[in-house]
Amino acid sequence: QVQVVESGGGLVQAGESLTLSCGISGSIWNMNAAGWYRQPPGKERELVAATHASGKVYYADSVKGRFTISRDNAGSTVNLQMNGLKPDDTAVYYCTAGTFMGNTYYPSSGWGQGTQVTVSS
């Protein structure tokens, strides 16, 4: 069983930065990647960024150039550095451990409680 705990959310103004952190523990030996999802109010959850142990990364078009995902070698900590935040980035952010198949990221760890990010204009 895998546990994920997200932290670092908050209320910021447009243009400011936040860094989200995620602690992953449990049986992650077969999960060599990690990803951050978000769910804006009234919308579906979407993949924001993902990274593989090899260094492969994926970013949603909406965050390219503004967000940076990083993962430690053990896969136990995953961060999301968010710069130039916009009101459209307002959402609950969730971290997962998972795998890549080709260029597609698949979460395997289940969902934590998430961390709320609110960006005011």
N, CA, C and O atoms as CSV, one atom per row, in Angstrom:
chain,resi,resn,atom,element,x,y,z
A,1,GLN,N,N,0.849,-1.190,0.000
A,1,GLN,CA,C,0.000,0.000,0.000
A,1,GLN,C,C,0.884,1.239,0.000
A,1,GLN,O,O,1.942,1.269,0.627
A,2,VAL,N,N,0.423,2.264,-0.721
A,2,VAL,CA,C,1.198,3.487,-0.873
A,2,VAL,C,C,0.424,4.645,-0.254
A,2,VAL,O,O,-0.788,4.766,-0.433
A,3,GLN,N,N,1.135,5.484,0.468
A,3,GLN,CA,C,0.527,6.667,1.054
A,3,GLN,C,C,1.161,7.913,0.437
A,3,GLN,O,O,2.372,7.970,0.224
A,4,VAL,N,N,0.325,8.899,0.156
A,4,VAL,CA,C,0.816,10.176,-0.353
A,4,VAL,C,C,0.253,11.292,0.510
A,4,VAL,O,O,-0.915,11.269,0.897
A,5,VAL,N,N,1.105,12.271,0.804
A,5,VAL,CA,C,0.679,13.423,1.602
A,5,VAL,C,C,1.174,14.685,0.919
A,5,VAL,O,O,2.378,14.904,0.782
A,6,GLU,N,N,0.230,15.508,0.493
A,6,GLU,CA,C,0.568,16.755,-0.196
A,6,GLU,C,C,0.568,17.920,0.786
A,6,GLU,O,O,-0.169,17.921,1.772
A,7,SER,N,N,1.407,18.907,0.499
A,7,SER,CA,C,1.443,20.112,1.324
A,7,SER,C,C,1.961,21.278,0.499
A,7,SER,O,O,2.479,21.099,-0.603
A,8,GLY,N,N,1.813,22.470,1.050
A,8,GLY,CA,C,2.394,23.644,0.427
A,8,GLY,C,C,1.419,24.574,-0.266
A,8,GLY,O,O,1.805,25.636,-0.755
A,9,GLY,N,N,0.156,24.177,-0.310
A,9,GLY,CA,C,-0.821,25.044,-0.966
A,9,GLY,C,C,-1.083,26.307,-0.162
A,9,GLY,O,O,-0.600,26.458,0.960
A,10,GLY,N,N,-1.854,27.211,-0.752
A,10,GLY,CA,C,-2.183,28.434,-0.059
A,10,GLY,C,C,-2.866,29.420,-0.968
A,10,GLY,O,O,-3.233,29.101,-2.099
A,11,LEU,N,N,-3.032,30.629,-0.458
A,11,LEU,CA,C,-3.651,31.718,-1.206
A,11,LEU,C,C,-2.565,32.691,-1.620
A,11,LEU,O,O,-1.831,33.213,-0.780
A,12,VAL,N,N,-2.465,32.933,-2.920
A,12,VAL,CA,C,-1.467,33.866,-3.440
A,12,VAL,C,C,-2.127,34.781,-4.459
A,12,VAL,O,O,-3.247,34.539,-4.910
A,13,GLN,N,N,-1.413,35.828,-4.808
A,13,GLN,CA,C,-1.892,36.729,-5.857
A,13,GLN,C,C,-1.324,36.295,-7.199
A,13,GLN,O,O,-0.299,35.616,-7.267
A,14,ALA,N,N,-1.985,36.685,-8.234
A,14,ALA,CA,C,-1.523,36.372,-9.581
A,14,ALA,C,C,-0.097,36.866,-9.771
A,14,ALA,O,O,0.256,37.971,-9.359
A,15,GLY,N,N,0.714,36.025,-10.403
A,15,GLY,CA,C,2.111,36.355,-10.642
A,15,GLY,C,C,3.066,35.822,-9.593
A,15,GLY,O,O,4.274,35.762,-9.821
A,16,GLU,N,N,2.536,35.437,-8.454
A,16,GLU,CA,C,3.391,34.925,-7.377
A,16,GLU,C,C,3.719,33.445,-7.587
A,16,GLU,O,O,3.269,32.818,-8.546
A,17,SER,N,N,4.510,32.910,-6.667
A,17,SER,CA,C,4.990,31.527,-6.776
A,17,SER,C,C,4.615,30.716,-5.543
A,17,SER,O,O,4.420,31.258,-4.455
A,18,LEU,N,N,4.521,29.422,-5.736
A,18,LEU,CA,C,4.321,28.461,-4.653
A,18,LEU,C,C,5.089,27.201,-4.996
A,18,LEU,O,O,5.286,26.876,-6.167
A,19,THR,N,N,5.520,26.497,-3.965
A,19,THR,CA,C,6.114,25.176,-4.164
A,19,THR,C,C,5.306,24.152,-3.387
A,19,THR,O,O,5.171,24.243,-2.167
A,20,LEU,N,N,4.777,23.187,-4.102
A,20,LEU,CA,C,4.051,22.089,-3.484
A,20,LEU,C,C,5.017,20.940,-3.225
A,20,LEU,O,O,5.926,20.683,-4.015
A,21,SER,N,N,4.808,20.261,-2.117
A,21,SER,CA,C,5.626,19.104,-1.781
A,21,SER,C,C,4.748,17.887,-1.544
A,21,SER,O,O,3.601,18.003,-1.111
A,22,CYS,N,N,5.299,16.736,-1.830
A,22,CYS,CA,C,4.553,15.492,-1.648
A,22,CYS,C,C,5.479,14.446,-1.055
A,22,CYS,O,O,6.571,14.210,-1.570
A,23,GLY,N,N,5.044,13.825,0.021
A,23,GLY,CA,C,5.763,12.705,0.596
A,23,GLY,C,C,5.074,11.411,0.203
A,23,GLY,O,O,3.865,11.261,0.381
A,24,ILE,N,N,5.854,10.473,-0.335
A,24,ILE,CA,C,5.306,9.196,-0.789
A,24,ILE,C,C,5.967,8.080,0.016
A,24,ILE,O,O,7.192,8.041,0.124
A,25,SER,N,N,5.192,7.200,0.565
A,25,SER,CA,C,5.750,6.103,1.352
A,25,SER,C,C,4.985,4.820,1.058
A,25,SER,O,O,3.874,4.846,0.530
A,26,GLY,N,N,5.608,3.693,1.414
A,26,GLY,CA,C,4.979,2.400,1.183
A,26,GLY,C,C,5.680,1.633,0.081
A,26,GLY,O,O,6.861,1.853,-0.187
A,27,SER,N,N,4.959,0.743,-0.549
A,27,SER,CA,C,5.510,-0.158,-1.566
A,27,SER,C,C,5.535,0.530,-2.930
A,27,SER,O,O,4.616,0.381,-3.735
A,28,ILE,N,N,6.598,1.281,-3.169
A,28,ILE,CA,C,6.689,2.014,-4.427
A,28,ILE,C,C,7.786,1.455,-5.313
A,28,ILE,O,O,8.233,2.129,-6.241
A,29,TRP,N,N,8.234,0.219,-5.041
A,29,TRP,CA,C,9.369,-0.330,-5.770
A,29,TRP,C,C,9.116,-0.416,-7.267
A,29,TRP,O,O,10.054,-0.351,-8.061
A,30,ASN,N,N,7.846,-0.561,-7.657
A,30,ASN,CA,C,7.526,-0.672,-9.084
A,30,ASN,C,C,6.948,0.605,-9.657
A,30,ASN,O,O,6.405,0.604,-10.762
A,31,MET,N,N,7.061,1.688,-8.917
A,31,MET,CA,C,6.544,2.978,-9.381
A,31,MET,C,C,7.732,3.898,-9.557
A,31,MET,O,O,8.205,4.505,-8.596
A,32,ASN,N,N,8.220,4.005,-10.795
A,32,ASN,CA,C,9.427,4.768,-11.051
A,32,ASN,C,C,9.133,6.146,-11.618
A,32,ASN,O,O,9.982,6.768,-12.256
A,33,ALA,N,N,7.923,6.608,-11.376
A,33,ALA,CA,C,7.538,7.935,-11.835
A,33,ALA,C,C,6.585,8.555,-10.826
A,33,ALA,O,O,6.084,7.883,-9.925
A,34,ALA,N,N,6.346,9.836,-10.992
A,34,ALA,CA,C,5.421,10.542,-10.107
A,34,ALA,C,C,4.763,11.667,-10.886
A,34,ALA,O,O,5.306,12.165,-11.873
A,35,GLY,N,N,3.603,12.049,-10.431
A,35,GLY,CA,C,2.889,13.100,-11.139
A,35,GLY,C,C,2.060,13.960,-10.222
A,35,GLY,O,O,1.690,13.554,-9.120
A,36,TRP,N,N,1.774,15.154,-10.696
A,36,TRP,CA,C,0.869,16.064,-10.001
A,36,TRP,C,C,-0.362,16.280,-10.877
A,36,TRP,O,O,-0.252,16.569,-12.069
A,37,TYR,N,N,-1.521,16.135,-10.269
A,37,TYR,CA,C,-2.797,16.421,-10.913
A,37,TYR,C,C,-3.424,17.622,-10.198
A,37,TYR,O,O,-3.015,18.005,-9.102
A,38,ARG,N,N,-4.428,18.199,-10.858
A,38,ARG,CA,C,-5.216,19.230,-10.197
A,38,ARG,C,C,-6.680,19.116,-10.618
A,38,ARG,O,O,-7.010,18.635,-11.702
A,39,GLN,N,N,-7.533,19.576,-9.721
A,39,GLN,CA,C,-8.967,19.584,-10.012
A,39,GLN,C,C,-9.514,20.962,-9.683
A,39,GLN,O,O,-9.712,21.292,-8.514
A,40,PRO,N,N,-9.761,21.772,-10.715
A,40,PRO,CA,C,-10.353,23.086,-10.489
A,40,PRO,C,C,-11.808,22.946,-10.035
A,40,PRO,O,O,-12.410,21.893,-10.242
A,41,PRO,N,N,-12.370,23.959,-9.436
A,41,PRO,CA,C,-13.766,23.890,-8.978
A,41,PRO,C,C,-14.708,23.572,-10.130
A,41,PRO,O,O,-14.688,24.249,-11.158
A,42,GLY,N,N,-15.521,22.556,-9.964
A,42,GLY,CA,C,-16.515,22.203,-10.960
A,42,GLY,C,C,-15.975,21.535,-12.205
A,42,GLY,O,O,-16.715,21.337,-13.169
A,43,LYS,N,N,-14.694,21.181,-12.205
A,43,LYS,CA,C,-14.096,20.571,-13.393
A,43,LYS,C,C,-13.486,19.220,-13.045
A,43,LYS,O,O,-13.377,18.850,-11.876
A,44,GLU,N,N,-13.093,18.495,-14.082
A,44,GLU,CA,C,-12.491,17.189,-13.885
A,44,GLU,C,C,-11.010,17.327,-13.507
A,44,GLU,O,O,-10.360,18.338,-13.771
A,45,ARG,N,N,-10.525,16.281,-12.890
A,45,ARG,CA,C,-9.122,16.240,-12.538
A,45,ARG,C,C,-8.270,16.101,-13.784
A,45,ARG,O,O,-8.631,15.366,-14.704
A,46,GLU,N,N,-7.132,16.804,-13.828
A,46,GLU,CA,C,-6.263,16.766,-14.997
A,46,GLU,C,C,-4.814,16.611,-14.558
A,46,GLU,O,O,-4.417,17.062,-13.483
A,47,LEU,N,N,-4.034,15.962,-15.417
A,47,LEU,CA,C,-2.609,15.812,-15.166
A,47,LEU,C,C,-1.900,17.117,-15.484
A,47,LEU,O,O,-2.068,17.674,-16.569
A,48,VAL,N,N,-1.118,17.598,-14.547
A,48,VAL,CA,C,-0.387,18.850,-14.711
A,48,VAL,C,C,1.057,18.586,-15.110
A,48,VAL,O,O,1.572,19.211,-16.037
A,49,ALA,N,N,1.708,17.668,-14.419
A,49,ALA,CA,C,3.116,17.382,-14.682
A,49,ALA,C,C,3.440,15.992,-14.179
A,49,ALA,O,O,2.824,15.502,-13.233
A,50,ALA,N,N,4.412,15.359,-14.819
A,50,ALA,CA,C,4.860,14.035,-14.387
A,50,ALA,C,C,6.335,13.895,-14.712
A,50,ALA,O,O,6.846,14.523,-15.639
A,51,THR,N,N,7.006,13.064,-13.937
A,51,THR,CA,C,8.431,12.857,-14.159
A,51,THR,C,C,8.795,11.401,-13.915
A,51,THR,O,O,8.253,10.749,-13.023
A,52,HIS,N,N,9.721,10.904,-14.724
A,52,HIS,CA,C,10.204,9.534,-14.624
A,52,HIS,C,C,11.605,9.535,-14.013
A,52,HIS,O,O,12.315,10.538,-14.088
A,53,ALA,N,N,11.995,8.433,-13.421
A,53,ALA,CA,C,13.326,8.323,-12.824
A,53,ALA,C,C,14.431,8.579,-13.838
A,53,ALA,O,O,15.533,8.982,-13.465
A,54,SER,N,N,14.149,8.350,-15.117
A,54,SER,CA,C,15.152,8.575,-16.167
A,54,SER,C,C,15.362,10.043,-16.481
A,54,SER,O,O,16.317,10.410,-17.166
A,55,GLY,N,N,14.462,10.883,-15.977
A,55,GLY,CA,C,14.532,12.303,-16.278
A,55,GLY,C,C,13.462,12.773,-17.238
A,55,GLY,O,O,13.299,13.974,-17.455
A,56,LYS,N,N,12.735,11.838,-17.809
A,56,LYS,CA,C,11.639,12.205,-18.707
A,56,LYS,C,C,10.597,13.003,-17.937
A,56,LYS,O,O,10.242,12.654,-16.812
A,57,VAL,N,N,10.115,14.064,-18.543
A,57,VAL,CA,C,9.084,14.886,-17.905
A,57,VAL,C,C,7.957,15.170,-18.881
A,57,VAL,O,O,8.138,15.180,-20.098
A,58,TYR,N,N,6.792,15.398,-18.304
A,58,TYR,CA,C,5.615,15.807,-19.066
A,58,TYR,C,C,5.016,17.017,-18.367
A,58,TYR,O,O,4.935,17.065,-17.140
A,59,TYR,N,N,4.595,18.000,-19.172
A,59,TYR,CA,C,3.864,19.148,-18.657
A,59,TYR,C,C,2.629,19.391,-19.518
A,59,TYR,O,O,2.683,19.289,-20.744
A,60,ALA,N,N,1.543,19.706,-18.877
A,60,ALA,CA,C,0.375,20.155,-19.611
A,60,ALA,C,C,0.710,21.481,-20.294
A,60,ALA,O,O,1.488,22.278,-19.770
A,61,ASP,N,N,0.126,21.707,-21.448
A,61,ASP,CA,C,0.413,22.935,-22.196
A,61,ASP,C,C,0.145,24.178,-21.351
A,61,ASP,O,O,0.842,25.185,-21.480
A,62,SER,N,N,-0.844,24.107,-20.508
A,62,SER,CA,C,-1.255,25.278,-19.731
A,62,SER,C,C,-0.219,25.702,-18.687
A,62,SER,O,O,-0.280,26.820,-18.173
A,63,VAL,N,N,0.731,24.816,-18.371
A,63,VAL,CA,C,1.713,25.152,-17.331
A,63,VAL,C,C,3.151,25.140,-17.836
A,63,VAL,O,O,4.073,25.445,-17.079
A,64,LYS,N,N,3.353,24.794,-19.094
A,64,LYS,CA,C,4.710,24.752,-19.639
A,64,LYS,C,C,5.392,26.100,-19.486
A,64,LYS,O,O,4.809,27.145,-19.777
A,65,GLY,N,N,6.636,26.062,-19.024
A,65,GLY,CA,C,7.393,27.285,-18.843
A,65,GLY,C,C,7.151,27.963,-17.512
A,65,GLY,O,O,7.872,28.893,-17.149
A,66,ARG,N,N,6.142,27.509,-16.775
A,66,ARG,CA,C,5.835,28.124,-15.471
A,66,ARG,C,C,6.025,27.151,-14.308
A,66,ARG,O,O,6.436,27.556,-13.221
A,67,PHE,N,N,5.728,25.880,-14.532
A,67,PHE,CA,C,5.814,24.863,-13.480
A,67,PHE,C,C,7.010,23.963,-13.728
A,67,PHE,O,O,7.373,23.689,-14.873
A,68,THR,N,N,7.621,23.502,-12.634
A,68,THR,CA,C,8.724,22.553,-12.710
A,68,THR,C,C,8.506,21.449,-11.696
A,68,THR,O,O,8.336,21.710,-10.505
A,69,ILE,N,N,8.510,20.210,-12.176
A,69,ILE,CA,C,8.367,19.061,-11.297
A,69,ILE,C,C,9.740,18.477,-11.014
A,69,ILE,O,O,10.608,18.443,-11.887
A,70,SER,N,N,9.927,18.017,-9.780
A,70,SER,CA,C,11.188,17.369,-9.423
A,70,SER,C,C,10.892,16.213,-8.471
A,70,SER,O,O,9.929,16.239,-7.704
A,71,ARG,N,N,11.736,15.219,-8.545
A,71,ARG,CA,C,11.544,13.987,-7.749
A,71,ARG,C,C,12.900,13.545,-7.241
A,71,ARG,O,O,13.879,13.581,-7.988
A,72,ASP,N,N,12.980,13.126,-5.976
A,72,ASP,CA,C,14.262,12.648,-5.480
A,72,ASP,C,C,14.515,11.232,-6.008
A,72,ASP,O,O,13.601,10.583,-6.516
A,73,ASN,N,N,15.746,10.763,-5.887
A,73,ASN,CA,C,16.126,9.481,-6.478
A,73,ASN,C,C,15.327,8.316,-5.901
A,73,ASN,O,O,15.055,7.337,-6.596
A,74,ALA,N,N,14.960,8.427,-4.646
A,74,ALA,CA,C,14.211,7.339,-4.012
A,74,ALA,C,C,12.743,7.358,-4.382
A,74,ALA,O,O,12.020,6.394,-4.134
A,75,GLY,N,N,12.305,8.447,-4.973
A,75,GLY,CA,C,10.889,8.568,-5.321
A,75,GLY,C,C,10.001,8.842,-4.130
A,75,GLY,O,O,8.784,8.671,-4.206
A,76,SER,N,N,10.600,9.269,-3.026
A,76,SER,CA,C,9.808,9.486,-1.818
A,76,SER,C,C,9.366,10.925,-1.646
A,76,SER,O,O,8.520,11.217,-0.800
A,77,THR,N,N,9.925,11.827,-2.434
A,77,THR,CA,C,9.544,13.236,-2.371
A,77,THR,C,C,9.401,13.772,-3.785
A,77,THR,O,O,10.276,13.585,-4.631
A,78,VAL,N,N,8.305,14.427,-4.019
A,78,VAL,CA,C,8.040,15.025,-5.333
A,78,VAL,C,C,7.580,16.462,-5.097
A,78,VAL,O,O,6.651,16.711,-4.329
A,79,ASN,N,N,8.238,17.389,-5.761
A,79,ASN,CA,C,7.887,18.798,-5.608
A,79,ASN,C,C,7.338,19.361,-6.910
A,79,ASN,O,O,7.624,18.858,-7.997
A,80,LEU,N,N,6.555,20.401,-6.775
A,80,LEU,CA,C,6.054,21.120,-7.940
A,80,LEU,C,C,6.278,22.610,-7.681
A,80,LEU,O,O,5.592,23.224,-6.864
A,81,GLN,N,N,7.240,23.167,-8.386
A,81,GLN,CA,C,7.517,24.594,-8.286
A,81,GLN,C,C,6.609,25.305,-9.279
A,81,GLN,O,O,6.634,25.018,-10.476
A,82,MET,N,N,5.810,26.234,-8.772
A,82,MET,CA,C,4.841,26.923,-9.617
A,82,MET,C,C,5.144,28.413,-9.608
A,82,MET,O,O,5.050,29.073,-8.573
A,83,ASN,N,N,5.506,28.928,-10.764
A,83,ASN,CA,C,5.815,30.350,-10.919
A,83,ASN,C,C,4.767,31.016,-11.801
A,83,ASN,O,O,4.056,30.344,-12.549
A,84,GLY,N,N,4.678,32.321,-11.711
A,84,GLY,CA,C,3.754,33.045,-12.557
A,84,GLY,C,C,2.330,32.546,-12.441
A,84,GLY,O,O,1.648,32.376,-13.452
A,85,LEU,N,N,1.874,32.309,-11.230
A,85,LEU,CA,C,0.547,31.723,-11.039
A,85,LEU,C,C,-0.560,32.617,-11.568
A,85,LEU,O,O,-0.483,33.843,-11.500
A,86,LYS,N,N,-1.592,31.974,-12.097
A,86,LYS,CA,C,-2.743,32.655,-12.672
A,86,LYS,C,C,-4.010,32.205,-11.947
A,86,LYS,O,O,-4.036,31.130,-11.350
A,87,PRO,N,N,-5.053,33.018,-11.999
A,87,PRO,CA,C,-6.313,32.583,-11.377
A,87,PRO,C,C,-6.804,31.228,-11.899
A,87,PRO,O,O,-7.438,30.477,-11.158
A,88,ASP,N,N,-6.520,30.910,-13.162
A,88,ASP,CA,C,-6.922,29.614,-13.723
A,88,ASP,C,C,-6.176,28.440,-13.097
A,88,ASP,O,O,-6.562,27.287,-13.288
A,89,ASP,N,N,-5.115,28.724,-12.355
A,89,ASP,CA,C,-4.394,27.643,-11.666
A,89,ASP,C,C,-5.065,27.252,-10.350
A,89,ASP,O,O,-4.647,26.297,-9.695
A,90,THR,N,N,-6.095,27.984,-9.970
A,90,THR,CA,C,-6.819,27.662,-8.738
A,90,THR,C,C,-7.412,26.270,-8.826
A,90,THR,O,O,-8.169,25.961,-9.747
A,91,ALA,N,N,-7.059,25.425,-7.854
A,91,ALA,CA,C,-7.492,24.030,-7.883
A,91,ALA,C,C,-7.003,23.330,-6.619
A,91,ALA,O,O,-6.198,23.865,-5.857
A,92,VAL,N,N,-7.512,22.127,-6.424
A,92,VAL,CA,C,-6.908,21.218,-5.454
A,92,VAL,C,C,-5.872,20.393,-6.208
A,92,VAL,O,O,-6.167,19.804,-7.248
A,93,TYR,N,N,-4.668,20.359,-5.673
A,93,TYR,CA,C,-3.565,19.671,-6.331
A,93,TYR,C,C,-3.285,18.347,-5.615
A,93,TYR,O,O,-3.219,18.282,-4.387
A,94,TYR,N,N,-3.122,17.295,-6.422
A,94,TYR,CA,C,-2.900,15.953,-5.908
A,94,TYR,C,C,-1.612,15.377,-6.478
A,94,TYR,O,O,-1.270,15.603,-7.639
A,95,CYS,N,N,-0.918,14.642,-5.651
A,95,CYS,CA,C,0.317,13.965,-6.052
A,95,CYS,C,C,0.065,12.477,-6.154
A,95,CYS,O,O,-0.742,11.929,-5.403
A,96,THR,N,N,0.751,11.816,-7.081
A,96,THR,CA,C,0.660,10.363,-7.201
A,96,THR,C,C,2.023,9.778,-7.522
A,96,THR,O,O,2.902,10.466,-8.040
A,97,ALA,N,N,2.189,8.512,-7.212
A,97,ALA,CA,C,3.299,7.728,-7.730
A,97,ALA,C,C,2.740,6.845,-8.839
A,97,ALA,O,O,1.577,6.447,-8.792
A,98,GLY,N,N,3.559,6.542,-9.827
A,98,GLY,CA,C,3.045,5.758,-10.935
A,98,GLY,C,C,4.135,5.324,-11.882
A,98,GLY,O,O,5.291,5.166,-11.489
A,99,THR,N,N,3.763,5.134,-13.124
A,99,THR,CA,C,4.692,4.675,-14.144
A,99,THR,C,C,4.400,5.378,-15.464
A,99,THR,O,O,3.332,5.959,-15.658
A,100,PHE,N,N,5.362,5.310,-16.352
A,100,PHE,CA,C,5.165,5.747,-17.729
A,100,PHE,C,C,5.080,4.500,-18.610
A,100,PHE,O,O,5.811,3.528,-18.424
A,101,MET,N,N,4.178,4.562,-19.557
A,101,MET,CA,C,4.191,3.593,-20.659
A,101,MET,C,C,4.296,4.420,-21.927
A,101,MET,O,O,3.352,5.097,-22.332
A,102,GLY,N,N,5.472,4.347,-22.545
A,102,GLY,CA,C,5.737,5.273,-23.635
A,102,GLY,C,C,5.799,6.677,-23.074
A,102,GLY,O,O,6.546,6.946,-22.134
A,103,ASN,N,N,5.019,7.564,-23.647
A,103,ASN,CA,C,4.998,8.944,-23.176
A,103,ASN,C,C,3.790,9.250,-22.309
A,103,ASN,O,O,3.505,10.415,-22.031
A,104,THR,N,N,3.081,8.223,-21.881
A,104,THR,CA,C,1.868,8.413,-21.094
A,104,THR,C,C,2.113,8.015,-19.646
A,104,THR,O,O,2.646,6.944,-19.358
A,105,TYR,N,N,1.713,8.898,-18.749
A,105,TYR,CA,C,1.860,8.638,-17.326
A,105,TYR,C,C,0.603,7.995,-16.769
A,105,TYR,O,O,-0.514,8.415,-17.071
A,106,TYR,N,N,0.803,6.963,-15.945
A,106,TYR,CA,C,-0.306,6.268,-15.303
A,106,TYR,C,C,-0.113,6.290,-13.785
A,106,TYR,O,O,0.887,5.777,-13.283
A,107,PRO,N,N,-1.050,6.873,-13.060
A,107,PRO,CA,C,-0.933,6.860,-11.600
A,107,PRO,C,C,-1.259,5.488,-11.041
A,107,PRO,O,O,-2.146,4.803,-11.550
A,108,SER,N,N,-0.555,5.086,-10.009
A,108,SER,CA,C,-0.774,3.774,-9.408
A,108,SER,C,C,-1.039,3.836,-7.913
A,108,SER,O,O,-1.495,2.854,-7.327
A,109,SER,N,N,-0.766,4.953,-7.298
A,109,SER,CA,C,-0.751,5.015,-5.840
A,109,SER,C,C,-2.086,5.359,-5.220
A,109,SER,O,O,-2.230,5.255,-4.002
A,110,GLY,N,N,-3.053,5.759,-5.990
A,110,GLY,CA,C,-4.260,6.263,-5.365
A,110,GLY,C,C,-4.096,7.737,-5.033
A,110,GLY,O,O,-3.067,8.340,-5.338
A,111,TRP,N,N,-5.108,8.310,-4.412
A,111,TRP,CA,C,-5.163,9.746,-4.191
A,111,TRP,C,C,-5.067,10.101,-2.722
A,111,TRP,O,O,-5.664,9.456,-1.860
A,112,GLY,N,N,-4.289,11.160,-2.458
A,112,GLY,CA,C,-4.259,11.716,-1.112
A,112,GLY,C,C,-5.379,12.724,-0.941
A,112,GLY,O,O,-6.322,12.754,-1.732
A,113,GLN,N,N,-5.276,13.545,0.085
A,113,GLN,CA,C,-6.308,14.548,0.339
A,113,GLN,C,C,-6.126,15.793,-0.503
A,113,GLN,O,O,-7.044,16.603,-0.630
A,114,GLY,N,N,-4.938,15.950,-1.082
A,114,GLY,CA,C,-4.691,17.112,-1.913
A,114,GLY,C,C,-4.365,18.354,-1.096
A,114,GLY,O,O,-4.493,18.375,0.128
A,115,THR,N,N,-3.941,19.384,-1.814
A,115,THR,CA,C,-3.642,20.665,-1.186
A,115,THR,C,C,-4.242,21.773,-2.038
A,115,THR,O,O,-4.088,21.778,-3.259
A,116,GLN,N,N,-4.922,22.703,-1.397
A,116,GLN,CA,C,-5.646,23.738,-2.118
A,116,GLN,C,C,-4.717,24.873,-2.510
A,116,GLN,O,O,-3.963,25.393,-1.688
A,117,VAL,N,N,-4.785,25.247,-3.781
A,117,VAL,CA,C,-4.082,26.420,-4.285
A,117,VAL,C,C,-5.137,27.402,-4.797
A,117,VAL,O,O,-5.958,27.060,-5.649
A,118,THR,N,N,-5.103,28.606,-4.274
A,118,THR,CA,C,-6.035,29.640,-4.707
A,118,THR,C,C,-5.237,30.848,-5.160
A,118,THR,O,O,-4.401,31.372,-4.425
A,119,VAL,N,N,-5.509,31.280,-6.384
A,119,VAL,CA,C,-4.796,32.413,-6.964
A,119,VAL,C,C,-5.797,33.534,-7.203
A,119,VAL,O,O,-6.746,33.382,-7.972
A,120,SER,N,N,-5.576,34.646,-6.545
A,120,SER,CA,C,-6.479,35.790,-6.708
A,120,SER,C,C,-5.939,36.725,-7.777
A,120,SER,O,O,-4.732,36.831,-7.991
A,121,SER,N,N,-6.870,37.400,-8.442
A,121,SER,CA,C,-6.469,38.301,-9.533
A,121,SER,C,C,-6.189,39.702,-9.015
A,121,SER,O,O,-5.840,40.590,-9.793
